[in-house]
Amino acid sequence: MSELLQVTNITAGYGDGPAILDGAHLTVEPGKVHCIIGPNGAGKSTLMKAICGMLTIRKGDVIFKGKRLNGMRPDQILREGICFVPQERALFPKMTVRENLRMGGFILNDQKELERRIDGILERFPILRERADQHAGTMSGGQQQTLAMARTLIIKPAIVMLDEPSLGLAPKVIQEMFDIMKMMSAEGVTVLLVEQNALMGLKNSDWGVVLDLGRTLFEGPAEMILSDPRIQELYLGGKKAA
Amino acid sequence: MTVTLQQSTTSGVLEARRLHNEKLARKADQTRAAWFPLALMAVLVALPLLQLTGNYNYVLHMVLFTASYVAMASGWNILGGFAGYISLGHAVFFAIGGYFSGMILARFGVSTIVTAPLAGLVAAVIGYLIGMVTLKVRGPSFIISSIALLMIARILFDNWEFVGGANGVTLPVTSLPVLWAKIPYYYAMLAIAAFSVWASYRIKHSKFGLGLRAISKDEIKAESAGIDTRFYKVMAFALSAFFVGMAGAVWGEYITYLRPNIFLIMPIAVNLVLMAILGGKGTVAGPVIGAVLIVALNELFVAMMGASELNILGTGLVMALGLIFFPLGLVGTLARRGKLPRVLNWD
Amino acid sequence: MAEILQILILGLALGGVIALMGSGLSLVFGVMRIVNLAHPSLIIAGAYITYWAFKLLGVDPIVMLPVASVIMAAIGVLLYRLMLERQTKSAKYSEMTVLLTFALAMVVEGALGGLFTNTQRIVSPDYATDAFFIGDLFIPKGQLYAGIVSLTIIVGLTLFLKYSRLGYAIRATTQNREAAELLGVNVNFISVLAFAIGIGLAGAAGSLVSFVFSFFPAKHGEWIAMLMSVVVLGGMGSILGTVVAALFLSVIAAFVGAWIGATWSTLTFFVALFLILLVRPQGLFGEKPEMA
């Protein structure tokens, strides 16, 4: 048992609305890529928001490295080392690429160190270096997603949560996003991914989680989930349920 | 690491999903009491009989005054409540109606009670034209455009010599004895108010009304569902201007003068918004209850404090507190809690 | 020629003050999506603070400016906490804030009217009635000083937003609130801060207004549409745009006033607002439909 993040039976929802999550659990192991799949409205994004502190957790626990994260603010959770890239609009469109990266290290106090890390990121992503002084909003979808993912590396997080990084991107570009994700994983960053395209997501992951109706139905190695007939039928576009 | 592949079946998951969805759905209360507004109407129609027993002009005045606001707030509600476009400039149509019928009265001696529907129509046409421009934008932009509209109209009327500029026009006083002087206007305004409430009910339950409510929830989706949102919105604007204009027409003759600083002022525009919102925006009964409440509250303020500054302060406070604590208005809040008395459910 | 130049100078000087009046409004909208209809009434509150400090203690309005802005900023924090903070969860947030701040404007107007009556007031330090003469041209000292102070404050604000860490956080929150929160910006704090700065700017503008325009509690009604047109033309949220639009519109208004008639000069701003509506159907503030 060497879990990095343990989510047990949480209940959460927006405002005083109904509970979107009700009995979701999740185990995250260090260094692996985890993929959460499930139908629309299952609570996938909600689960990520609950983990990173954007939603109040009504019941259950989020334990990270043995520490309880419930009730902490997003900035505090970020300082613990969990970074969340929300769907689509994660950037500051009227800031330059460099300014966006600088915002990525907002919680760092050492400005010199921050500039060093920004240069390091620009070094590793030539596409961003070329556009360092361009407004982020003027870049293509793939470039923007690259920036959003690269930006998380500034603070050297333990876990990066990505909410549908492939959304609205061309198939060829999607593969690039998964490549960046694998690279992050190879560097020891643990990745938690929400993917609408369940098949593609699972194929690029080590561990799979099936979320439906606000609770976790299955959790297991990705290849095991891929080969389970019930899951194929319900979530992977296999033969329709009767 | 344990694998938690739970033992569940496909049909089990589907069944659970169905139950889950049912849990999220809210049940709506469908009972309504149409007899109450009708009974109220009957009482109000009989009310002038009081004059046979003494001078109850004050009572008649208060009912007439309230009725004018019922008509205007209900009219406002068509645009602001059903379609979700909040206008802080509807006093403009009050003025257009008042000035149109008032000028005809001053020039040709035709009573505004006769020309009120025509005044409403004029207001509606102008509303239609203005709506063509301002309804291109929504939310805060629209609210601000409506404020600007009121400001522009005020400057124009203040400088329009034909209608007397800032001094306005004095209208002929009725020749009826004091005891009966208010009666024609009383019934006219009551009829206008009843007509606007009835119309607002019919609109709410029509295809048109459904379209407006769709627009207020999500304009883009409404449009993609095949609703001609532009036409719907502009029509709602015109209709709301119609009722406000009619009320303005009769009001001008009743108070016997037209003047920009009586018709084209912010407090009137604000009162409409306040009444509809505090009563319950988008409901039929809301603007009526709001009108009664605000008129009563205003009387109380004036009686207690007199000074107009404190009146403004009071109105502002009521508006702020109402918005903070009853954003859905009286009818809306009660209905959501399932505590709306049947007599107030006219939808 | 001299006449044209003279009108231009007067227009620009007034534009400088109007720019400061609008910049707080623009900032508050940019960061918090609050269309603060109470802004002009809070400017008038700032003007009263300055007025009484001058009248009772003889403090110069420009010296009083920092004090008035701090007082107003503190009031801003209070107002935000009391009525606006809880609205952030509302689905109709923008609309609610418009209505709430409108109500607030009435409360401020009523309170000021109850306290100080609706008498016209103006602060009259020596320089307010003095002027520099260059040949045939005259530049009123009061308006010139007010314009210079105003532009200095705006330049300071712009530098603060562009280069300081808090400025980064404010800009980031303006552009993408959720992402800023996820990168560790305490957006609630930033919101309070930006609102306080915005209302502080209203206080500062009030100090300058106090000796440039005569004022009374109900005056704010005229200013709402004027400031809105400036801020909207400049691109809501953009301070630089606000400055340019303020200078541009007040110069036009000065010409309209001189050549057509003083009554019509205020109309310039309203007509500008309508023209923008005609050419910018996507909305004055470029808001997305679902945001409204």
mmCIF file of N, CA and C in Angstrom, chain B residues 49-152:
data_model
loop_
_atom_site.group_PDB
_atom_site.id
_atom_site.type_symbol
_atom_site.label_atom_id
_atom_site.label_comp_id
_atom_site.label_asym_id
_atom_site.label_seq_id
_atom_site.Cartn_x
_atom_site.Cartn_y
_atom_site.Cartn_z
ATOM 1 N N LEU B 49 -69.084 53.052 -4.550
ATOM 2 C CA LEU B 49 -70.375 53.232 -3.869
ATOM 3 C C LEU B 49 -70.170 53.905 -2.512
ATOM 4 N N LEU B 50 -68.946 53.778 -1.982
ATOM 5 C CA LEU B 50 -68.613 54.415 -0.713
ATOM 6 C C LEU B 50 -68.900 55.906 -0.753
ATOM 7 N N GLN B 51 -68.726 56.495 -1.946
ATOM 8 C CA GLN B 51 -68.897 57.940 -2.078
ATOM 9 C C GLN B 51 -70.309 58.369 -1.700
ATOM 10 N N LEU B 52 -71.278 57.453 -1.763
ATOM 11 C CA LEU B 52 -72.632 57.785 -1.385
ATOM 12 C C LEU B 52 -72.734 58.041 0.114
ATOM 13 N N THR B 53 -71.767 57.506 0.863
ATOM 14 C CA THR B 53 -71.834 57.621 2.316
ATOM 15 C C THR B 53 -70.877 58.682 2.858
ATOM 16 N N GLY B 54 -70.066 59.279 2.017
ATOM 17 C CA GLY B 54 -69.124 60.278 2.509
ATOM 18 C C GLY B 54 -68.011 60.499 1.494
ATOM 19 N N ASN B 55 -66.978 61.250 1.862
ATOM 20 C CA ASN B 55 -65.888 61.511 0.933
ATOM 21 C C ASN B 55 -64.745 60.524 1.156
ATOM 22 N N TYR B 56 -64.668 59.566 0.271
ATOM 23 C CA TYR B 56 -63.594 58.585 0.366
ATOM 24 C C TYR B 56 -62.589 58.768 -0.785
ATOM 25 N N ASN B 57 -62.434 60.028 -1.216
ATOM 26 C CA ASN B 57 -61.532 60.292 -2.332
ATOM 27 C C ASN B 57 -60.117 59.755 -2.110
ATOM 28 N N TYR B 58 -59.660 59.805 -0.855
ATOM 29 C CA TYR B 58 -58.320 59.319 -0.585
ATOM 30 C C TYR B 58 -58.196 57.819 -0.892
ATOM 31 N N VAL B 59 -59.201 57.072 -0.479
ATOM 32 C CA VAL B 59 -59.199 55.628 -0.735
ATOM 33 C C VAL B 59 -59.194 55.371 -2.240
ATOM 34 N N LEU B 60 -60.083 56.110 -2.953
ATOM 35 C CA LEU B 60 -60.149 55.922 -4.399
ATOM 36 C C LEU B 60 -58.811 56.282 -5.054
ATOM 37 N N HIS B 61 -58.230 57.375 -4.559
ATOM 38 C CA HIS B 61 -56.941 57.782 -5.115
ATOM 39 C C HIS B 61 -55.902 56.688 -4.921
ATOM 40 N N MET B 62 -55.843 56.114 -3.728
ATOM 41 C CA MET B 62 -54.837 55.087 -3.460
ATOM 42 C C MET B 62 -55.049 53.865 -4.358
ATOM 43 N N VAL B 63 -56.325 53.473 -4.541
ATOM 44 C CA VAL B 63 -56.593 52.316 -5.400
ATOM 45 C C VAL B 63 -56.189 52.638 -6.841
ATOM 46 N N LEU B 64 -56.569 53.829 -7.286
ATOM 47 C CA LEU B 64 -56.237 54.253 -8.653
ATOM 48 C C LEU B 64 -54.716 54.267 -8.852
ATOM 49 N N PHE B 65 -54.035 54.867 -7.877
ATOM 50 C CA PHE B 65 -52.576 54.964 -7.924
ATOM 51 C C PHE B 65 -51.949 53.569 -7.990
ATOM 52 N N THR B 66 -52.440 52.694 -7.118
ATOM 53 C CA THR B 66 -51.929 51.324 -7.103
ATOM 54 C C THR B 66 -52.233 50.631 -8.428
ATOM 55 N N ALA B 67 -53.460 50.855 -8.947
ATOM 56 C CA ALA B 67 -53.836 50.205 -10.202
ATOM 57 C C ALA B 67 -52.913 50.651 -11.337
ATOM 58 N N SER B 68 -52.542 51.926 -11.339
ATOM 59 C CA SER B 68 -51.651 52.388 -12.407
ATOM 60 C C SER B 68 -50.326 51.644 -12.328
ATOM 61 N N TYR B 69 -49.847 51.436 -11.108
ATOM 62 C CA TYR B 69 -48.588 50.699 -10.964
ATOM 63 C C TYR B 69 -48.762 49.205 -11.258
ATOM 64 N N VAL B 70 -49.924 48.657 -10.940
ATOM 65 C CA VAL B 70 -50.175 47.253 -11.283
ATOM 66 C C VAL B 70 -50.058 47.077 -12.801
ATOM 67 N N ALA B 71 -50.693 48.004 -13.528
ATOM 68 C CA ALA B 71 -50.644 47.922 -14.988
ATOM 69 C C ALA B 71 -49.210 48.038 -15.480
ATOM 70 N N MET B 72 -48.485 49.014 -14.946
ATOM 71 C CA MET B 72 -47.127 49.239 -15.433
ATOM 72 C C MET B 72 -46.180 48.116 -15.036
ATOM 73 N N ALA B 73 -46.291 47.669 -13.774
ATOM 74 C CA ALA B 73 -45.387 46.607 -13.326
ATOM 75 C C ALA B 73 -45.686 45.301 -14.068
ATOM 76 N N SER B 74 -46.978 45.044 -14.337
ATOM 77 C CA SER B 74 -47.319 43.836 -15.091
ATOM 78 C C SER B 74 -46.785 43.939 -16.507
ATOM 79 N N GLY B 75 -46.893 45.149 -17.087
ATOM 80 C CA GLY B 75 -46.337 45.366 -18.417
ATOM 81 C C GLY B 75 -44.835 45.166 -18.415
ATOM 82 N N TRP B 76 -44.177 45.761 -17.460
ATOM 83 C CA TRP B 76 -42.717 45.640 -17.334
ATOM 84 C C TRP B 76 -42.323 44.174 -17.223
ATOM 85 N N ASN B 77 -43.150 43.436 -16.488
ATOM 86 C CA ASN B 77 -42.869 42.024 -16.213
ATOM 87 C C ASN B 77 -42.800 41.177 -17.490
ATOM 88 N N ILE B 78 -43.513 41.613 -18.539
ATOM 89 C CA ILE B 78 -43.496 40.843 -19.790
ATOM 90 C C ILE B 78 -42.074 40.818 -20.344
ATOM 91 N N LEU B 79 -41.431 41.972 -20.299
ATOM 92 C CA LEU B 79 -40.058 42.046 -20.784
ATOM 93 C C LEU B 79 -39.060 41.615 -19.704
ATOM 94 N N GLY B 80 -39.226 42.188 -18.501
ATOM 95 C CA GLY B 80 -38.245 41.961 -17.443
ATOM 96 C C GLY B 80 -38.380 40.600 -16.782
ATOM 97 N N GLY B 81 -39.628 40.153 -16.599
ATOM 98 C CA GLY B 81 -39.833 38.898 -15.886
ATOM 99 C C GLY B 81 -39.818 37.699 -16.809
ATOM 100 N N PHE B 82 -40.615 37.756 -17.877
ATOM 101 C CA PHE B 82 -40.691 36.594 -18.774
ATOM 102 C C PHE B 82 -39.437 36.459 -19.622
ATOM 103 N N ALA B 83 -39.039 37.568 -20.276
ATOM 104 C CA ALA B 83 -37.897 37.474 -21.181
ATOM 105 C C ALA B 83 -36.557 37.698 -20.485
ATOM 106 N N GLY B 84 -36.606 38.229 -19.248
ATOM 107 C CA GLY B 84 -35.366 38.407 -18.502
ATOM 108 C C GLY B 84 -34.541 39.618 -18.897
ATOM 109 N N TYR B 85 -35.153 40.584 -19.555
ATOM 110 C CA TYR B 85 -34.440 41.816 -19.899
ATOM 111 C C TYR B 85 -34.887 42.930 -18.967
ATOM 112 N N ILE B 86 -34.006 43.320 -18.054
ATOM 113 C CA ILE B 86 -34.389 44.287 -17.040
ATOM 114 C C ILE B 86 -34.208 45.705 -17.561
ATOM 115 N N SER B 87 -35.302 46.448 -17.597
ATOM 116 C CA SER B 87 -35.242 47.825 -18.094
ATOM 117 C C SER B 87 -35.403 48.793 -16.939
ATOM 118 N N LEU B 88 -34.476 49.723 -16.831
ATOM 119 C CA LEU B 88 -34.599 50.778 -15.823
ATOM 120 C C LEU B 88 -35.036 52.077 -16.488
ATOM 121 N N GLY B 89 -35.604 51.961 -17.688
ATOM 122 C CA GLY B 89 -35.971 53.169 -18.412
ATOM 123 C C GLY B 89 -37.425 53.211 -18.840
ATOM 124 N N HIS B 90 -38.266 52.350 -18.247
ATOM 125 C CA HIS B 90 -39.632 52.268 -18.743
ATOM 126 C C HIS B 90 -40.482 53.501 -18.457
ATOM 127 N N ALA B 91 -39.970 54.418 -17.638
ATOM 128 C CA ALA B 91 -40.697 55.661 -17.420
ATOM 129 C C ALA B 91 -40.866 56.402 -18.742
ATOM 130 N N VAL B 92 -39.988 56.131 -19.697
ATOM 131 C CA VAL B 92 -40.073 56.757 -21.017
ATOM 132 C C VAL B 92 -41.431 56.481 -21.659
ATOM 133 N N PHE B 93 -41.927 55.263 -21.512
ATOM 134 C CA PHE B 93 -43.195 54.916 -22.163
ATOM 135 C C PHE B 93 -44.383 55.475 -21.386
ATOM 136 N N PHE B 94 -44.198 55.627 -20.095
ATOM 137 C CA PHE B 94 -45.178 56.307 -19.249
ATOM 138 C C PHE B 94 -45.342 57.730 -19.784
ATOM 139 N N ALA B 95 -44.218 58.380 -20.072
ATOM 140 C CA ALA B 95 -44.238 59.749 -20.583
ATOM 141 C C ALA B 95 -44.829 59.795 -21.989
ATOM 142 N N ILE B 96 -44.447 58.855 -22.832
ATOM 143 C CA ILE B 96 -44.945 58.865 -24.211
ATOM 144 C C ILE B 96 -46.465 58.742 -24.204
ATOM 145 N N GLY B 97 -46.985 57.807 -23.412
ATOM 146 C CA GLY B 97 -48.431 57.643 -23.317
ATOM 147 C C GLY B 97 -49.084 58.894 -22.769
ATOM 148 N N GLY B 98 -48.524 59.420 -21.698
ATOM 149 C CA GLY B 98 -49.082 60.606 -21.059
ATOM 150 C C GLY B 98 -49.091 61.797 -21.993
ATOM 151 N N TYR B 99 -47.975 62.034 -22.651
ATOM 152 C CA TYR B 99 -47.868 63.195 -23.538
ATOM 153 C C TYR B 99 -48.739 63.032 -24.777
ATOM 154 N N PHE B 100 -48.784 61.845 -25.344
ATOM 155 C CA PHE B 100 -49.568 61.650 -26.562
ATOM 156 C C PHE B 100 -51.034 61.950 -26.300
ATOM 157 N N SER B 101 -51.612 61.257 -25.311
ATOM 158 C CA SER B 101 -53.029 61.465 -25.030
ATOM 159 C C SER B 101 -53.275 62.843 -24.458
ATOM 160 N N GLY B 102 -52.347 63.315 -23.627
ATOM 161 C CA GLY B 102 -52.489 64.629 -23.009
ATOM 162 C C GLY B 102 -52.524 65.732 -24.050
ATOM 163 N N MET B 103 -51.663 65.644 -25.064
ATOM 164 C CA MET B 103 -51.625 66.675 -26.094
ATOM 165 C C MET B 103 -52.908 66.656 -26.914
ATOM 166 N N ILE B 104 -53.435 65.452 -27.171
ATOM 167 C CA ILE B 104 -54.713 65.372 -27.899
ATOM 168 C C ILE B 104 -55.823 66.017 -27.082
ATOM 169 N N LEU B 105 -55.791 65.772 -25.770
ATOM 170 C CA LEU B 105 -56.783 66.379 -24.888
ATOM 171 C C LEU B 105 -56.654 67.901 -24.918
ATOM 172 N N ALA B 106 -55.401 68.385 -24.833
ATOM 173 C CA ALA B 106 -55.164 69.833 -24.798
ATOM 174 C C ALA B 106 -55.581 70.489 -26.114
ATOM 175 N N ARG B 107 -55.341 69.824 -27.235
ATOM 176 C CA ARG B 107 -55.617 70.435 -28.546
ATOM 177 C C ARG B 107 -57.064 70.217 -29.002
ATOM 178 N N PHE B 108 -57.546 68.981 -28.825
ATOM 179 C CA PHE B 108 -58.849 68.645 -29.423
ATOM 180 C C PHE B 108 -59.923 68.315 -28.400
ATOM 181 N N GLY B 109 -59.558 68.306 -27.135
ATOM 182 C CA GLY B 109 -60.537 68.066 -26.098
ATOM 183 C C GLY B 109 -61.047 66.631 -25.999
ATOM 184 N N VAL B 110 -60.338 65.680 -26.607
ATOM 185 C CA VAL B 110 -60.760 64.282 -26.503
ATOM 186 C C VAL B 110 -60.154 63.684 -25.229
ATOM 187 N N SER B 111 -60.998 63.072 -24.412
ATOM 188 C CA SER B 111 -60.512 62.542 -23.133
ATOM 189 C C SER B 111 -59.445 61.468 -23.351
ATOM 190 N N THR B 112 -58.491 61.426 -22.450
ATOM 191 C CA THR B 112 -57.418 60.433 -22.540
ATOM 192 C C THR B 112 -57.961 59.026 -22.343
ATOM 193 N N ILE B 113 -59.099 58.930 -21.667
ATOM 194 C CA ILE B 113 -59.671 57.594 -21.438
ATOM 195 C C ILE B 113 -60.025 56.967 -22.785
ATOM 196 N N VAL B 114 -60.446 57.808 -23.728
ATOM 197 C CA VAL B 114 -60.773 57.329 -25.063
ATOM 198 C C VAL B 114 -59.507 57.004 -25.846
ATOM 199 N N THR B 115 -58.526 57.865 -25.718
ATOM 200 C CA THR B 115 -57.335 57.698 -26.554
ATOM 201 C C THR B 115 -56.271 56.804 -25.927
ATOM 202 N N ALA B 116 -56.498 56.329 -24.687
ATOM 203 C CA ALA B 116 -55.475 55.536 -23.999
ATOM 204 C C ALA B 116 -54.975 54.334 -24.825
ATOM 205 N N PRO B 117 -55.896 53.557 -25.442
ATOM 206 C CA PRO B 117 -55.389 52.425 -26.227
ATOM 207 C C PRO B 117 -54.475 52.883 -27.364
ATOM 208 N N LEU B 118 -54.829 54.023 -27.958
ATOM 209 C CA LEU B 118 -54.010 54.569 -29.028
ATOM 210 C C LEU B 118 -52.636 54.980 -28.477
ATOM 211 N N ALA B 119 -52.658 55.599 -27.280
ATOM 212 C CA ALA B 119 -51.406 56.009 -26.643
ATOM 213 C C ALA B 119 -50.541 54.780 -26.382
ATOM 214 N N GLY B 120 -51.203 53.697 -25.932
ATOM 215 C CA GLY B 120 -50.471 52.453 -25.700
ATOM 216 C C GLY B 120 -49.822 51.971 -26.984
ATOM 217 N N LEU B 121 -50.574 52.089 -28.065
ATOM 218 C CA LEU B 121 -50.064 51.638 -29.361
ATOM 219 C C LEU B 121 -48.853 52.462 -29.794
ATOM 220 N N VAL B 122 -48.952 53.778 -29.597
ATOM 221 C CA VAL B 122 -47.819 54.646 -29.940
ATOM 222 C C VAL B 122 -46.591 54.247 -29.118
ATOM 223 N N ALA B 123 -46.814 54.067 -27.822
ATOM 224 C CA ALA B 123 -45.707 53.648 -26.952
ATOM 225 C C ALA B 123 -45.129 52.318 -27.451
ATOM 226 N N ALA B 124 -46.028 51.410 -27.861
ATOM 227 C CA ALA B 124 -45.566 50.096 -28.329
ATOM 228 C C ALA B 124 -44.720 50.230 -29.587
ATOM 229 N N VAL B 125 -45.160 51.080 -30.510
ATOM 230 C CA VAL B 125 -44.392 51.244 -31.754
ATOM 231 C C VAL B 125 -43.019 51.817 -31.456
ATOM 232 N N ILE B 126 -42.996 52.850 -30.599
ATOM 233 C CA ILE B 126 -41.695 53.429 -30.240
ATOM 234 C C ILE B 126 -40.853 52.401 -29.495
ATOM 235 N N GLY B 127 -41.520 51.644 -28.611
ATOM 236 C CA GLY B 127 -40.807 50.576 -27.904
ATOM 237 C C GLY B 127 -40.209 49.572 -28.874
ATOM 238 N N TYR B 128 -40.990 49.248 -29.896
ATOM 239 C CA TYR B 128 -40.512 48.293 -30.901
ATOM 240 C C TYR B 128 -39.243 48.815 -31.555
ATOM 241 N N LEU B 129 -39.283 50.097 -31.946
ATOM 242 C CA LEU B 129 -38.123 50.679 -32.629
ATOM 243 C C LEU B 129 -36.896 50.744 -31.713
ATOM 244 N N ILE B 130 -37.131 51.165 -30.477
ATOM 245 C CA ILE B 130 -36.006 51.238 -29.538
ATOM 246 C C ILE B 130 -35.464 49.835 -29.275
ATOM 247 N N GLY B 131 -36.387 48.891 -29.121
ATOM 248 C CA GLY B 131 -35.980 47.517 -28.856
ATOM 249 C C GLY B 131 -35.102 46.950 -29.963
ATOM 250 N N MET B 132 -35.389 47.373 -31.194
ATOM 251 C CA MET B 132 -34.578 46.893 -32.313
ATOM 252 C C MET B 132 -33.097 47.216 -32.097
ATOM 253 N N VAL B 133 -32.846 48.363 -31.445
ATOM 254 C CA VAL B 133 -31.452 48.751 -31.188
ATOM 255 C C VAL B 133 -30.940 48.128 -29.894
ATOM 256 N N THR B 134 -31.682 48.385 -28.783
ATOM 257 C CA THR B 134 -31.100 48.034 -27.487
ATOM 258 C C THR B 134 -31.162 46.546 -27.178
ATOM 259 N N LEU B 135 -32.073 45.824 -27.807
ATOM 260 C CA LEU B 135 -32.176 44.403 -27.478
ATOM 261 C C LEU B 135 -31.122 43.551 -28.164
ATOM 262 N N LYS B 136 -30.221 44.225 -28.862
ATOM 263 C CA LYS B 136 -29.096 43.461 -29.415
ATOM 264 C C LYS B 136 -28.178 43.006 -28.278
ATOM 265 N N VAL B 137 -28.221 43.727 -27.190
ATOM 266 C CA VAL B 137 -27.352 43.371 -26.074
ATOM 267 C C VAL B 137 -28.210 42.883 -24.919
ATOM 268 N N ARG B 138 -27.561 42.176 -23.983
ATOM 269 C CA ARG B 138 -28.349 41.681 -22.864
ATOM 270 C C ARG B 138 -27.642 41.943 -21.543
ATOM 271 N N GLY B 139 -28.249 41.487 -20.462
ATOM 272 C CA GLY B 139 -27.637 41.621 -19.141
ATOM 273 C C GLY B 139 -27.344 43.070 -18.789
ATOM 274 N N PRO B 140 -26.188 43.285 -18.156
ATOM 275 C CA PRO B 140 -25.845 44.637 -17.706
ATOM 276 C C PRO B 140 -25.893 45.662 -18.843
ATOM 277 N N SER B 141 -25.453 45.273 -20.033
ATOM 278 C CA SER B 141 -25.446 46.220 -21.145
ATOM 279 C C SER B 141 -26.839 46.742 -21.410
ATOM 280 N N PHE B 142 -27.803 45.835 -21.381
ATOM 281 C CA PHE B 142 -29.166 46.256 -21.660
ATOM 282 C C PHE B 142 -29.676 47.201 -20.569
ATOM 283 N N ILE B 143 -29.377 46.861 -19.330
ATOM 284 C CA ILE B 143 -29.832 47.708 -18.224
ATOM 285 C C ILE B 143 -29.292 49.121 -18.399
ATOM 286 N N ILE B 144 -28.009 49.212 -18.753
ATOM 287 C CA ILE B 144 -27.402 50.530 -18.895
ATOM 288 C C ILE B 144 -27.988 51.277 -20.089
ATOM 289 N N SER B 145 -28.243 50.551 -21.170
ATOM 290 C CA SER B 145 -28.832 51.229 -22.327
ATOM 291 C C SER B 145 -30.195 51.796 -21.953
ATOM 292 N N SER B 146 -30.912 51.087 -21.064
ATOM 293 C CA SER B 146 -32.236 51.583 -20.686
ATOM 294 C C SER B 146 -32.126 52.838 -19.823
ATOM 295 N N ILE B 147 -31.090 52.892 -18.995
ATOM 296 C CA ILE B 147 -30.883 54.116 -18.203
ATOM 297 C C ILE B 147 -30.572 55.284 -19.138
ATOM 298 N N ALA B 148 -29.706 55.018 -20.119
ATOM 299 C CA ALA B 148 -29.333 56.065 -21.068
ATOM 300 C C ALA B 148 -30.570 56.546 -21.826
ATOM 301 N N LEU B 149 -31.444 55.616 -22.141
ATOM 302 C CA LEU B 149 -32.677 55.963 -22.852
ATOM 303 C C LEU B 149 -33.487 56.988 -22.068
ATOM 304 N N LEU B 150 -33.614 56.740 -20.771
ATOM 305 C CA LEU B 150 -34.374 57.649 -19.920
ATOM 306 C C LEU B 150 -33.724 59.030 -19.887
ATOM 307 N N MET B 151 -32.394 59.032 -19.785
ATOM 308 C CA MET B 151 -31.659 60.302 -19.733
ATOM 309 C C MET B 151 -31.859 61.094 -21.027
ATOM 310 N N ILE B 152 -31.748 60.391 -22.156
ATOM 311 C CA ILE B 152 -31.893 61.052 -23.451
ATOM 312 C C ILE B 152 -33.300 61.630 -23.581
#
